[in-house]
Amino acid sequence: MPKINKKIIFLAILIRLLVMPFFYHPDIKSQLFHMQYLSHGVTNIYDFVDKNKSHLPYPNIYVYLPFTYYFFGSVDFALSPIYPNDLYQWLNDWGTSQNNYPNMIFFMLVLKIPYLIFDLLTGFILYKIYKSKKVLYFWLFNPISIYLIYILGNFDIIPAFLTLLAFYFIKNNKQLLSYFSIGIAIALKMYPIMFLPFLFFYDKKNIFKNIKYAIFSLLPLILSILPFIKQKSFYDSFLGSGLTQKILEYRIFGLPIFPTLFILILIAYIVSKSKYKFEIAILQTFLIFIGLVNFHPQWIMWFFPFLIVIFTNAKTKDKIFFTIFFLLILVYIVLFNDNYLTWGHLIPIDSNFINLTSPYQLIKLRTSFDPAIFQKTIHNLLLFLGITGSIFYAKNK
Amino acid sequence: MPKINNFYLIIPGEIIFIFFLLIILPTIFLKEKPGISQTSSKNTLPLSVKNSYIQQFTTDKNNLNSFSVLLKNPELKSNDFVYLELLNSHKETIQSLKTSGISISDPSWIRFKFSPINSKKGDIFYLKITSNSQKDNLLYIYGDKNTNNINFKTTFISRNIKESFKDNLNQQINNFKSRNIFQTGFYLFTIVLINILILI
């Protein structure tokens, strides 16, 4: 394997440490708000929120899986000795002063430490898979992953790392470890279930063995939801997350488009002999997902580690295509009527940033365009480019 | 000529990044700055024809451009009017706003924004809050029942880049001072340490 320059790794850590404290998104707070109750001995968060929502400072329901609660509740407990003194005060302050904490930069720094670890581990696994410095350095220094991990501050990097780890294991014929890894990822967040068929058909010789492993991979999810299966509060919370509805939203003649195209990609994957068939299938899924699903920006992270090798090996015209595609995604994100996706990120620097006019409001106030229609147009353009790109890569595959 | 280590470029890079983030960005975009914030009282005081309030304050920055008071309209029942007035040191009204109960929540900060006043730091002003409500149990204002001091906030405008730069610099210095000194030290130490590891 090519030798890595340690200075480059330190530089990557330095960049992350400079970005981590100064950017905020309320998701990091709302997630931790619920997770903190594990330290207080609450084991059934769904029931707890349901019974206490009238007097909780943040009354929204908990929308994640039970394992996510136990995992991040434990992380919260482990990190609590290094929390700034007023972190829990901030965590439970959802009033007018919620953004006026001078120590907010340290809240962000501490809360993003687990993300930093999984981000660097993702780079390490990419390096192990592709044995390429170019792939590692691209992961470490591309602005997209830095934005997704440290500015949006969502925990999707953890299931994304586990999914990549599953791919690494399957490439090295370690099926059990691979399915165990994706199993943990699924128990944390449901989406890696989308990647399971690609793992399943990676090695077509052992289909019967794979069936056994695939069932095994769902065990962490099943075991963790089993105690809650009869609870209404669990269903209410779980169905509130919206991924399933979003995936089924676009239809032609009543047929949901995304699942249909997904099956076509899977069939092409099964018959493909390409060295990069897994990565290309993920890229194709990503391209149609972006166009067909009203996605949350952090969902890009699910696919992103797998796209690195394709981007680094791409020809110039393909690189231009990807650059345009990601720039359009950025425009799409900026056009959400949510100031926390633009100026609000800068609250740790000055809480008054949240009072600035968002791009959405600016377009609405200063022009005759409807920013929602503009955003929809961008989404349609992404759909067109996504399908075109997906067909192009299908031919290559 | 000896070759310069490219890694030395990270030092100016870091300085520019931090300076841009903490100073330049707020200087350019944040013209409006928070001023006085008196928000500690949790008590509600009746606001009606019989109960009006006058709050004196001394400005801590130039160019006052808004004030907010915390009002409460329980169960959003009242449609009565509330009058917000800004008085100068001679108690002459210089800005006034009439708002109806419809725009008051249970509770909400009611903000009165006006064209910046040519005021200087240290000037004395008064806020006068009155209502035409005949009953004492329809509208409330948050304040201290012993002193009659009300909850209020003010904002100020920086009129030019120089003023904005100065205000923002002061704001960042105040933030720096109010942060946990141990954590600030540890963070800076880590950054310096990683720089050394890169450069040696």
XYZ file of C-alpha atoms in Angstrom:
597
model
C 0.000 0.000 0.000
C 1.303 3.501 -0.774
C 2.665 5.325 2.265
C 0.521 8.136 3.668
C 2.093 11.451 4.644
C 1.194 11.936 8.322
C 1.340 15.697 7.884
C -1.553 15.464 5.426
C -3.633 13.624 8.037
C -2.811 16.272 10.657
C -3.768 18.955 8.152
C -7.124 17.229 7.587
C -7.703 17.112 11.371
C -6.700 20.778 11.669
C -9.213 21.841 9.001
C -11.937 19.873 10.787
C -11.063 21.386 14.180
C -11.282 24.843 12.636
C -14.693 24.170 11.105
C -16.347 22.111 13.875
C -16.967 24.839 16.486
C -18.263 27.617 14.264
C -21.210 25.956 12.522
C -24.533 24.835 13.916
C -27.723 23.150 12.840
C -30.618 22.556 15.299
C -30.714 18.802 14.456
C -27.638 18.210 16.593
C -29.481 19.787 19.540
C -32.852 18.114 19.005
C -31.202 14.683 18.712
C -29.142 15.132 21.861
C -32.156 16.573 23.678
C -33.848 13.163 23.549
C -30.653 11.126 24.013
C -29.860 12.887 27.317
C -32.743 11.033 28.997
C -30.852 7.726 28.876
C -28.499 9.131 31.547
C -31.628 9.853 33.616
C -32.621 6.184 33.406
C -35.315 6.537 30.720
C -35.252 3.326 28.672
C -38.469 3.863 26.699
C -38.048 7.255 25.057
C -41.224 6.944 22.926
C -43.426 6.483 25.953
C -41.547 9.108 27.951
C -41.974 11.801 25.278
C -45.606 10.848 24.724
C -46.448 11.126 28.429
C -44.393 14.243 29.150
C -44.672 16.290 25.959
C -46.897 18.917 27.582
C -44.110 20.009 29.917
C -40.952 19.150 27.977
C -39.061 22.240 26.753
C -38.859 20.608 23.293
C -42.179 18.858 22.678
C -41.412 17.234 19.290
C -41.543 13.436 19.137
C -38.432 11.263 18.961
C -38.252 10.051 15.340
C -35.323 7.635 15.397
C -34.951 3.926 16.114
C -34.499 2.522 19.646
C -30.903 1.434 19.001
C -30.054 5.022 17.944
C -31.325 6.201 21.316
C -29.211 3.685 23.249
C -26.140 4.281 21.094
C -26.168 8.067 21.287
C -27.427 8.050 24.872
C -24.277 6.077 25.739
C -22.116 8.445 23.684
C -23.705 11.366 25.566
C -22.926 9.672 28.879
C -19.319 8.985 27.832
C -18.744 12.554 26.627
C -20.511 14.278 29.532
C -17.334 14.691 31.668
C -15.865 16.975 28.998
C -19.075 18.942 28.326
C -18.964 22.674 29.086
C -20.865 23.448 32.311
C -23.778 25.135 30.591
C -24.319 22.526 27.833
C -27.317 20.906 29.515
C -28.784 24.346 30.243
C -28.529 25.156 26.519
C -29.876 21.734 25.590
C -33.037 22.357 27.571
C -33.415 25.994 26.533
C -35.755 26.267 23.558
C -36.840 29.807 24.336
C -35.777 33.162 22.969
C -32.298 32.925 24.514
C -31.484 29.505 23.023
C -28.914 30.898 20.587
C -27.244 33.310 22.984
C -24.665 31.043 24.573
C -21.048 32.224 24.182
C -19.898 28.645 24.877
C -21.856 27.391 21.863
C -18.621 26.970 19.908
C -17.484 24.450 22.516
C -20.860 22.672 22.487
C -20.407 22.187 18.754
C -16.798 21.096 19.139
C -17.540 18.458 21.778
C -20.717 17.133 20.178
C -18.992 16.641 16.835
C -16.069 14.624 18.243
C -17.795 11.261 17.484
C -18.372 12.474 13.913
C -14.673 13.344 13.591
C -13.716 9.816 14.651
C -16.096 8.156 12.181
C -15.112 10.591 9.421
C -11.419 9.687 9.808
C -12.307 5.989 10.035
C -14.259 6.327 6.784
C -11.129 7.769 5.142
C -9.086 4.883 6.563
C -11.497 2.231 5.208
C -11.566 3.941 1.802
C -7.772 3.758 1.798
C -7.889 0.067 2.776
C -10.423 -0.725 0.036
C -8.832 1.133 -2.848
C -5.206 1.285 -1.659
C -5.064 4.748 -3.181
C -3.742 7.947 -1.639
C -5.790 9.926 -4.156
C -9.045 8.432 -2.832
C -8.045 9.058 0.795
C -6.940 12.639 0.162
C -10.075 13.355 -1.820
C -12.176 12.133 1.099
C -10.187 14.191 3.576
C -10.216 17.473 1.682
C -13.433 17.603 -0.331
C -15.772 20.367 0.875
C -18.923 18.239 0.449
C -18.208 15.779 3.244
C -16.964 18.606 5.484
C -20.266 20.420 4.858
C -22.387 17.305 5.416
C -20.594 16.178 8.576
C -19.540 19.353 10.373
C -21.854 22.089 9.115
C -25.103 20.114 8.971
C -23.839 18.222 12.023
C -25.978 15.150 11.515
C -25.029 11.659 12.601
C -25.468 10.044 9.157
C -21.687 9.654 8.892
C -21.935 6.777 11.411
C -24.314 4.503 9.447
C -22.486 5.620 6.270
C -19.188 4.418 7.776
C -20.773 1.103 8.843
C -22.178 0.575 5.338
C -18.745 1.226 3.837
C -17.233 -1.160 6.379
C -19.762 -3.803 5.277
C -18.570 -3.304 1.688
C -14.928 -3.606 2.786
C -15.668 -6.895 4.566
C -17.623 -8.365 1.668
C -14.778 -7.498 -0.708
C -12.482 -9.456 1.607
C -14.841 -12.461 1.781
C -15.778 -11.784 5.412
C -19.525 -12.191 4.949
C -20.460 -12.505 8.613
C -18.651 -9.307 9.576
C -20.083 -7.540 6.546
C -23.694 -8.390 7.363
C -23.114 -7.662 11.049
C -21.766 -4.215 10.153
C -24.686 -3.332 7.883
C -27.017 -4.794 10.518
C -25.785 -2.285 13.089
C -26.098 0.484 10.481
C -29.728 -0.512 9.799
C -30.490 -0.571 13.520
C -29.137 3.001 13.742
C -30.996 4.338 10.732
C -33.229 2.386 8.374
C -31.793 3.599 5.078
C -28.842 1.103 4.726
C -31.517 -1.530 4.048
C -31.363 -0.050 0.516
C -27.746 -1.249 0.252
C -28.496 -4.756 1.488
C -29.524 -6.206 -1.935
C -26.226 -4.984 -3.409
C -24.286 -6.821 -0.696
C -26.505 -9.867 -1.156
C -25.751 -10.184 -4.873
C -22.085 -9.195 -4.598
C -21.105 -12.834 -4.457
C -23.659 -14.777 -6.523
C -22.125 -18.178 -5.827
C -23.340 -18.421 -2.248
C -26.957 -17.279 -2.532
C -28.278 -19.707 0.105
C -25.556 -18.738 2.542
C -26.320 -15.091 1.798
C -30.004 -15.578 2.693
C -28.894 -16.764 6.133
C -26.583 -13.755 6.506
C -29.212 -11.299 5.263
C -31.616 -12.502 7.953
C -28.775 -12.221 10.470
C -28.170 -8.608 9.391
C -31.733 -7.682 10.335
C -31.354 -9.126 13.839
C -29.985 -5.963 15.546
C -32.963 -4.011 14.145
C -35.523 -6.662 15.075
C -34.113 -7.225 18.562
C -33.977 -3.511 19.310
C -37.535 -2.759 18.154
C -39.120 -5.901 19.617
C -39.815 -4.427 23.109
C -41.655 -1.490 21.486
C -43.556 -3.354 18.800
C -46.946 -3.112 20.515
C -46.629 0.545 21.449
C -48.622 3.203 19.623
C -46.142 5.926 20.645
C -43.376 3.966 18.852
C -45.362 3.737 15.598
C -46.341 7.417 15.777
C -42.691 8.394 16.179
C -41.298 5.996 13.655
C -43.784 6.855 10.916
C -43.067 10.543 11.481
C -39.599 10.314 9.918
C -40.982 10.237 6.367
C -38.324 8.393 4.317
C -40.726 5.659 3.133
C -43.352 8.207 2.045
C -40.722 10.310 0.280
C -39.391 7.294 -1.636
C -42.895 6.397 -2.826
C -43.958 9.982 -3.597
C -43.282 10.194 -7.362
C -45.499 7.842 -9.371
C -46.388 7.096 -12.988
C -49.732 5.308 -13.492
C -49.757 4.604 -9.757
C -46.365 2.901 -9.955
C -43.736 4.437 -7.643
C -40.803 5.475 -9.852
C -37.895 5.229 -7.424
C -38.472 1.580 -6.381
C -39.020 0.613 -10.046
C -35.750 2.203 -11.181
C -34.016 0.784 -8.112
C -35.015 -2.747 -9.197
C -33.681 -2.042 -12.725
C -30.367 -0.872 -11.252
C -30.252 -4.014 -9.119
C -30.857 -6.277 -12.138
C -28.102 -4.477 -14.090
C -25.856 -4.883 -11.025
C -26.504 -8.624 -10.824
C -25.485 -9.195 -14.437
C -22.580 -6.720 -14.406
C -18.964 -7.879 -14.511
C -17.417 -4.446 -13.870
C -14.713 -4.132 -11.206
C -16.622 -1.137 -9.809
C -20.131 -2.573 -10.211
C -20.994 -1.940 -6.533
C -19.886 1.692 -6.601
C -21.579 2.303 -9.968
C -24.850 0.822 -8.682
C -24.672 3.108 -5.624
C -23.911 6.067 -7.899
C -26.920 5.255 -10.086
C -29.128 4.911 -7.004
C -27.809 8.253 -5.751
C -28.456 9.991 -9.074
C -32.095 8.893 -9.277
C -32.641 9.297 -5.507
C -31.663 12.970 -5.662
C -34.060 13.628 -8.524
C -36.978 11.541 -7.309
C -36.969 12.101 -3.563
C -37.497 15.359 -1.695
C -34.344 14.660 0.195
C -32.880 16.170 3.346
C -29.362 17.498 2.617
C -27.716 15.122 5.100
C -29.034 12.104 3.164
C -26.327 12.722 0.535
C -23.888 11.276 3.077
C -25.463 7.816 2.683
C -24.016 7.507 -0.806
C -21.063 9.857 -0.735
C -18.212 7.548 0.448
C -18.957 5.201 -2.461
C -18.806 7.989 -5.039
C -15.264 9.051 -4.181
C -13.497 6.369 -6.230
C -15.689 7.052 -9.263
C -15.040 10.777 -9.054
C -11.277 10.449 -8.596
C -11.021 8.068 -11.580
C -13.457 10.000 -13.765
C -12.558 11.747 -17.008
C -12.643 15.554 -17.078
C -16.110 15.733 -18.679
C -17.492 13.391 -16.009
C -15.898 15.531 -13.310
C -17.598 18.577 -14.831
C -20.912 16.664 -14.762
C -20.476 15.806 -11.066
C -19.447 19.356 -10.210
C -22.538 20.780 -11.925
C -24.718 18.149 -10.245
C -23.424 19.007 -6.769
C -23.646 22.758 -7.408
C -27.309 22.303 -8.367
C -27.842 20.319 -5.157
C -26.317 23.248 -3.262
C -28.693 25.705 -4.956
C -31.595 23.356 -4.147
C -30.582 23.281 -0.451
C -30.119 27.048 -0.237
C -33.651 27.536 -1.620
C -35.345 25.791 1.311
C -37.473 28.169 3.361
C -35.318 27.412 6.390
C -32.784 29.950 7.560
C -31.015 27.248 9.583
C -29.758 25.849 6.265
C -28.066 29.131 5.376
C -27.342 31.994 7.774
C -28.417 29.978 10.809
C -25.308 27.815 10.500
C -23.313 30.825 11.738
C -25.143 31.212 15.069
C -22.100 30.162 17.166
C -20.265 33.181 15.735
C -23.131 35.611 16.304
C -26.722 34.730 17.162
C -27.967 37.641 15.043
C -27.181 35.741 11.849
C -30.512 33.935 12.255
C -32.319 37.271 11.825
C -30.834 37.867 8.368
C -33.066 37.391 5.354
C -32.763 33.894 3.908
C -32.171 33.451 0.143
C -35.742 32.070 -0.084
C -37.194 35.228 1.509
C -34.847 37.470 -0.471
C -36.070 36.048 -3.805
C -39.660 36.316 -2.617
C -39.297 39.934 -1.462
C -37.070 41.326 -4.205
C -38.197 39.486 -7.345
C -41.390 38.277 -8.983
C -40.151 34.652 -8.901
C -41.620 32.109 -6.547
C -38.554 30.524 -4.876
C -40.491 27.262 -4.318
C -41.121 26.957 -8.074
C -37.481 27.841 -8.741
C -36.431 25.090 -6.328
C -38.795 22.635 -8.029
C -37.239 23.516 -11.403
C -33.782 22.810 -9.989
C -35.086 19.484 -8.662
C -36.471 18.581 -12.102
C -33.133 19.485 -13.661
C -31.432 17.207 -11.114
C -33.869 14.461 -12.086
C -33.025 14.880 -15.776
C -29.270 14.921 -15.105
C -29.621 12.045 -12.645
C -31.418 9.775 -15.097
C -29.053 10.752 -17.950
C -26.021 10.071 -15.737
C -27.502 6.821 -14.515
C -28.070 5.589 -18.105
C -24.529 6.652 -19.057
C -23.059 4.639 -16.180
C -25.356 1.692 -16.946
C -23.772 1.568 -20.427
C -20.287 1.719 -18.879
C -21.128 -1.012 -16.412
C 17.355 29.989 -2.756
C 16.209 27.521 -0.079
C 12.843 25.943 -0.821
C 10.016 27.088 1.481
C 7.939 24.337 3.071
C 4.433 24.608 1.556
C 2.932 23.661 4.902
C 3.916 27.107 6.245
C 1.050 28.455 4.134
C -1.404 26.970 6.629
C -0.595 29.675 9.185
C -1.761 32.626 7.047
C -4.553 30.339 5.791
C -5.840 29.739 9.324
C -5.571 33.405 10.261
C -7.477 34.476 7.140
C -10.151 31.796 7.737
C -10.732 32.794 11.373
C -10.593 36.505 10.585
C -13.053 36.082 7.720
C -15.443 33.980 9.797
C -15.392 35.967 13.034
C -14.803 39.496 11.803
C -15.373 40.042 8.077
C -18.617 38.084 7.649
C -20.436 39.696 10.612
C -19.019 43.129 9.705
C -20.469 42.914 6.210
C -23.797 41.280 6.987
C -24.697 42.128 10.585
C -25.478 45.804 10.673
C -28.001 45.429 13.473
C -26.588 44.594 16.884
C -28.309 43.685 20.136
C -28.174 46.312 22.852
C -29.763 46.156 26.282
C -31.445 42.905 27.233
C -33.494 43.013 30.416
C -35.307 39.680 30.300
C -35.013 38.184 33.774
C -38.531 38.693 35.110
C -40.986 35.805 34.934
C -43.881 37.791 36.476
C -46.794 39.103 34.481
C -48.228 42.526 35.297
C -51.682 43.638 34.102
C -51.715 46.023 31.140
C -54.857 48.164 30.906
C -56.143 51.731 31.031
C -55.411 51.739 34.749
C -52.021 50.006 34.457
C -49.420 51.607 32.192
C -45.632 51.379 32.449
C -42.673 53.642 31.899
C -39.192 52.143 31.716
C -36.096 54.304 31.726
C -32.896 53.096 30.084
C -29.475 54.390 29.135
C -28.186 53.328 25.720
C -24.991 51.293 25.532
C -24.397 51.873 21.802
C -25.063 54.533 19.144
C -28.072 54.666 16.772
C -30.982 52.982 18.512
C -33.291 51.369 15.933
C -35.701 49.058 17.757
C -37.060 47.909 21.070
C -39.092 44.859 22.034
C -41.325 44.173 25.014
C -42.643 40.834 26.196
C -46.458 40.832 26.197
C -49.011 38.166 26.936
C -52.512 37.745 25.586
C -53.823 34.661 27.456
C -55.740 32.320 25.136
C -55.539 35.134 22.547
C -58.846 36.576 23.794
C -58.129 40.287 23.702
C -58.395 42.509 20.625
C -57.659 45.662 22.587
C -54.905 48.025 21.510
C -51.457 48.365 22.994
C -49.497 51.590 22.474
C -45.704 51.460 22.445
C -43.899 54.776 22.692
C -40.274 55.805 22.778
C -39.688 59.039 24.707
C -36.544 61.146 24.790
C -34.851 62.407 27.956
C -37.393 65.299 28.142
C -40.170 62.678 28.035
C -41.339 63.817 24.572
C -42.652 61.067 22.290
C -40.256 60.491 19.383
C -41.613 57.174 18.050
C -44.964 55.473 18.589
C -46.682 52.280 17.508
C -50.244 51.076 17.969
C -50.747 47.327 17.860
C -53.835 45.220 18.428
C -54.208 42.165 20.646
C -54.508 40.041 17.493
C -50.757 40.319 16.973
C -49.919 39.420 20.576
C -49.460 35.737 21.437
C -49.416 33.918 24.728
C -46.694 35.281 25.202
C -44.661 37.005 22.464
C -41.969 39.607 22.037
C -43.508 42.599 20.276
C -40.835 44.403 18.315
C -41.050 48.036 17.342
C -38.518 48.843 14.630
C -37.999 52.400 13.408
C -35.501 54.433 11.361
C -32.282 54.633 13.395
C -32.261 57.520 15.842
C -29.165 59.690 15.952
C -28.475 58.657 19.515
C -25.163 58.313 21.287
C -23.987 55.799 23.832
C -25.099 57.061 27.268
C -28.276 58.849 26.077
C -31.371 58.421 28.254
C -34.670 57.195 26.807
C -38.010 55.994 28.169
C -40.340 53.262 26.946
C -44.006 53.909 27.600
C -46.429 51.007 27.306
C -50.171 51.679 27.585
C -53.383 49.971 26.543
C -57.051 50.845 26.006
C -58.116 47.578 27.660
C -60.787 48.283 30.291
C -60.148 45.033 32.139
C -57.066 44.081 34.157
C -57.128 40.407 33.227
C -56.901 40.464 29.433
C -53.434 41.727 28.546
C -50.207 41.430 30.476
C -46.635 42.613 30.317
C -43.675 40.776 31.831
C -41.968 42.724 34.583
C -41.066 43.037 38.244
C -44.080 43.841 40.424
C -41.951 45.519 43.115
C -39.980 47.889 40.909
C -42.316 47.951 37.866
C -39.240 47.359 35.669
C -40.401 45.617 32.493
C -38.678 43.017 30.308
C -37.346 44.689 27.194
C -34.618 44.434 24.553
C -33.104 47.012 22.232
C -31.131 46.885 19.001
C -28.772 49.326 17.327
C -27.564 49.923 13.801
C -24.006 50.372 12.628
C -24.194 53.146 10.045
C -20.997 52.295 8.147
C -18.419 49.541 7.717
C -15.972 51.175 10.143
C -18.615 51.335 12.879
C -19.800 47.825 12.080
C -16.218 46.509 12.244
C -15.690 48.190 15.626
C -19.019 46.935 17.047
C -18.372 43.429 15.824
C -14.831 43.384 17.167
C -16.173 44.432 20.583
C -18.852 41.773 20.361
C -16.276 39.055 19.578
C -13.998 40.276 22.394
C -16.943 40.146 24.824
C -17.838 36.638 23.607
C -14.226 35.551 24.015
C -14.124 36.913 27.573
C -17.366 35.223 28.574
C -16.284 31.788 27.321
C -14.914 29.117 29.598
C -11.211 29.980 29.908
C -10.094 26.374 30.369
C -11.899 25.209 27.221
C -10.665 28.187 25.194
C -7.099 27.449 26.327
C -7.418 23.755 25.568
C -8.851 24.405 22.109
C -6.113 26.901 21.223
C -3.465 24.557 22.628
C -4.763 21.706 20.422
C -4.726 23.923 17.328
C -1.153 25.090 18.057
C -0.037 21.512 18.757
C -1.407 20.229 15.443
C 0.246 23.138 13.652
C 3.567 22.172 15.235
C 3.057 18.514 14.254
C 2.490 19.600 10.666
C 5.409 22.003 10.522
C 8.197 20.037 12.232
